[in-house]
Amino acid sequence: MVSQKTKYLGIVLILFLLLLFYKCPFQFITGLPCPGCNMKTSLYYLLKGNIQLSLYYHALLIPTLICGVLCLLKPEKTKMILIIWCTLMIVYYIYRMILYFPNSPMIYSKNNLIYLLFRHA
């Protein structure tokens, strides 16, 4: 049997690798920012202690971290926690797209698959 400590260590390792090497498939294909765009940048500034810049890049980073911890501590409530989190992410995404797009931090990337396929059409 795998111990609880090993499971948590595995989760932390996977999250760490995702933070370092993850490229958003949604933005790679469409060029549009996804609901989680800039969360890694937000985490960077949060870890540096710059809460204002962290909130600028993605204000739902801290609630996302809290939801992750709650899901680990209360597995029986995971479904409810994830429904609330997904709802918040969608509402916040729409808000950010209306308010910021195509300016920082919600920038359109021309380095995407659709643009590369149809730029000469």
Short mmCIF file of C-alpha atoms in Angstrom, two decimals:
data_model
loop_
_atom_site.label_atom_id
_atom_site.label_comp_id
_atom_site.label_asym_id
_atom_site.label_seq_id
_atom_site.Cartn_x
_atom_site.Cartn_y
_atom_site.Cartn_z
CA MET A 1 0.00 0.00 0.00
CA VAL A 2 1.11 3.52 -0.75
CA SER A 3 1.23 5.74 2.31
CA GLN A 4 -0.71 8.99 2.59
CA LYS A 5 2.58 10.91 2.80
CA THR A 6 3.75 9.38 -0.50
CA LYS A 7 0.46 10.36 -2.19
CA TYR A 8 0.81 13.97 -1.04
CA LEU A 9 4.44 14.08 -2.15
CA GLY A 10 3.40 12.73 -5.57
CA ILE A 11 0.69 15.40 -5.90
CA VAL A 12 3.15 18.15 -4.96
CA LEU A 13 5.70 16.81 -7.47
CA ILE A 14 3.13 16.69 -10.30
CA LEU A 15 1.96 20.23 -9.52
CA PHE A 16 5.57 21.45 -9.44
CA LEU A 17 6.31 19.89 -12.84
CA LEU A 18 3.12 21.35 -14.29
CA LEU A 19 4.07 24.79 -13.04
CA LEU A 20 7.50 24.56 -14.66
CA PHE A 21 6.72 22.93 -18.01
CA TYR A 22 3.00 23.37 -18.68
CA LYS A 23 1.89 25.12 -21.87
CA CYS A 24 -1.81 25.92 -22.06
CA PRO A 25 -3.39 23.80 -24.84
CA PHE A 26 -6.33 26.22 -25.18
CA GLN A 27 -4.06 29.19 -25.85
CA PHE A 28 -1.74 27.10 -28.02
CA ILE A 29 -4.65 26.18 -30.32
CA THR A 30 -6.77 29.37 -30.28
CA GLY A 31 -4.44 32.14 -29.14
CA LEU A 32 -7.07 33.22 -26.63
CA PRO A 33 -6.27 33.24 -22.94
CA CYS A 34 -7.95 30.49 -20.93
CA PRO A 35 -9.66 30.91 -17.53
CA GLY A 36 -6.44 29.91 -15.78
CA CYS A 37 -4.11 32.08 -17.83
CA ASN A 38 -1.56 34.00 -15.78
CA MET A 39 -2.09 31.82 -12.73
CA LYS A 40 1.55 30.74 -12.85
CA THR A 41 2.65 34.38 -13.04
CA SER A 42 0.31 35.17 -10.16
CA LEU A 43 1.87 32.37 -8.10
CA TYR A 44 5.35 33.69 -8.90
CA TYR A 45 4.48 37.14 -7.53
CA LEU A 46 2.67 35.66 -4.53
CA LEU A 47 5.77 33.64 -3.62
CA LYS A 48 7.89 36.78 -4.02
CA GLY A 49 5.56 38.55 -1.57
CA ASN A 50 4.05 40.97 -4.09
CA ILE A 51 0.36 40.36 -3.40
CA GLN A 52 -0.80 43.34 -5.47
CA LEU A 53 0.83 42.02 -8.68
CA SER A 54 -0.28 38.51 -7.84
CA LEU A 55 -3.90 39.66 -7.65
CA TYR A 56 -3.48 41.67 -10.86
CA TYR A 57 -2.40 38.62 -12.84
CA HIS A 58 -5.05 36.27 -11.39
CA ALA A 59 -7.19 37.18 -8.40
CA LEU A 60 -8.46 33.61 -7.99
CA LEU A 61 -5.06 32.06 -7.31
CA ILE A 62 -5.45 32.19 -3.54
CA PRO A 63 -9.05 30.82 -3.62
CA THR A 64 -7.79 28.08 -5.98
CA LEU A 65 -5.07 27.11 -3.52
CA ILE A 66 -7.61 27.09 -0.69
CA CYS A 67 -9.97 24.91 -2.75
CA GLY A 68 -7.12 22.48 -3.44
CA VAL A 69 -6.34 22.17 0.25
CA LEU A 70 -10.04 21.78 1.11
CA CYS A 71 -10.39 18.99 -1.47
CA LEU A 72 -7.48 17.16 0.15
CA LEU A 73 -8.79 17.66 3.68
CA LYS A 74 -12.49 17.05 2.97
CA PRO A 75 -12.72 14.51 0.12
CA GLU A 76 -16.46 14.02 0.76
CA LYS A 77 -17.05 17.70 -0.13
CA THR A 78 -14.85 17.71 -3.25
CA LYS A 79 -17.74 17.79 -5.74
CA MET A 80 -19.37 20.81 -4.10
CA ILE A 81 -16.03 22.62 -3.76
CA LEU A 82 -15.19 22.04 -7.43
CA ILE A 83 -18.62 23.20 -8.62
CA ILE A 84 -18.24 26.45 -6.68
CA TRP A 85 -14.65 26.88 -7.90
CA CYS A 86 -15.58 26.25 -11.56
CA THR A 87 -18.45 28.73 -11.33
CA LEU A 88 -16.14 31.39 -9.89
CA MET A 89 -13.51 30.72 -12.56
CA ILE A 90 -16.03 31.07 -15.41
CA VAL A 91 -17.54 34.28 -14.02
CA TYR A 92 -14.09 35.74 -13.38
CA TYR A 93 -12.93 34.70 -16.88
CA ILE A 94 -15.86 36.50 -18.52
CA TYR A 95 -15.18 39.56 -16.37
CA ARG A 96 -11.50 39.59 -17.35
CA MET A 97 -12.23 39.08 -21.05
CA ILE A 98 -14.66 42.02 -21.03
CA LEU A 99 -12.42 44.28 -18.96
CA TYR A 100 -8.90 43.48 -20.19
CA PHE A 101 -8.85 41.53 -23.48
CA PRO A 102 -6.73 41.98 -25.66
CA ASN A 103 -4.54 43.99 -23.29
CA SER A 104 -2.40 42.82 -20.38
CA PRO A 105 -2.86 40.43 -18.64
CA MET A 106 -5.35 38.84 -21.11
CA ILE A 107 -3.23 39.00 -24.27
CA TYR A 108 -4.03 37.34 -27.60
CA SER A 109 -1.14 35.18 -28.78
CA LYS A 110 -0.48 35.05 -32.52
CA ASN A 111 1.73 32.06 -31.82
CA ASN A 112 -1.22 29.66 -32.06
CA LEU A 113 -2.20 26.77 -34.27
CA ILE A 114 -5.32 28.34 -35.84
CA TYR A 115 -3.45 31.51 -36.79
CA LEU A 116 -0.56 29.52 -38.26
CA LEU A 117 -2.92 27.32 -40.32
CA PHE A 118 -5.11 30.13 -41.69
CA ARG A 119 -2.79 33.13 -41.94
CA HIS A 120 -2.30 32.58 -45.67
CA ALA A 121 -5.92 31.72 -46.48
#
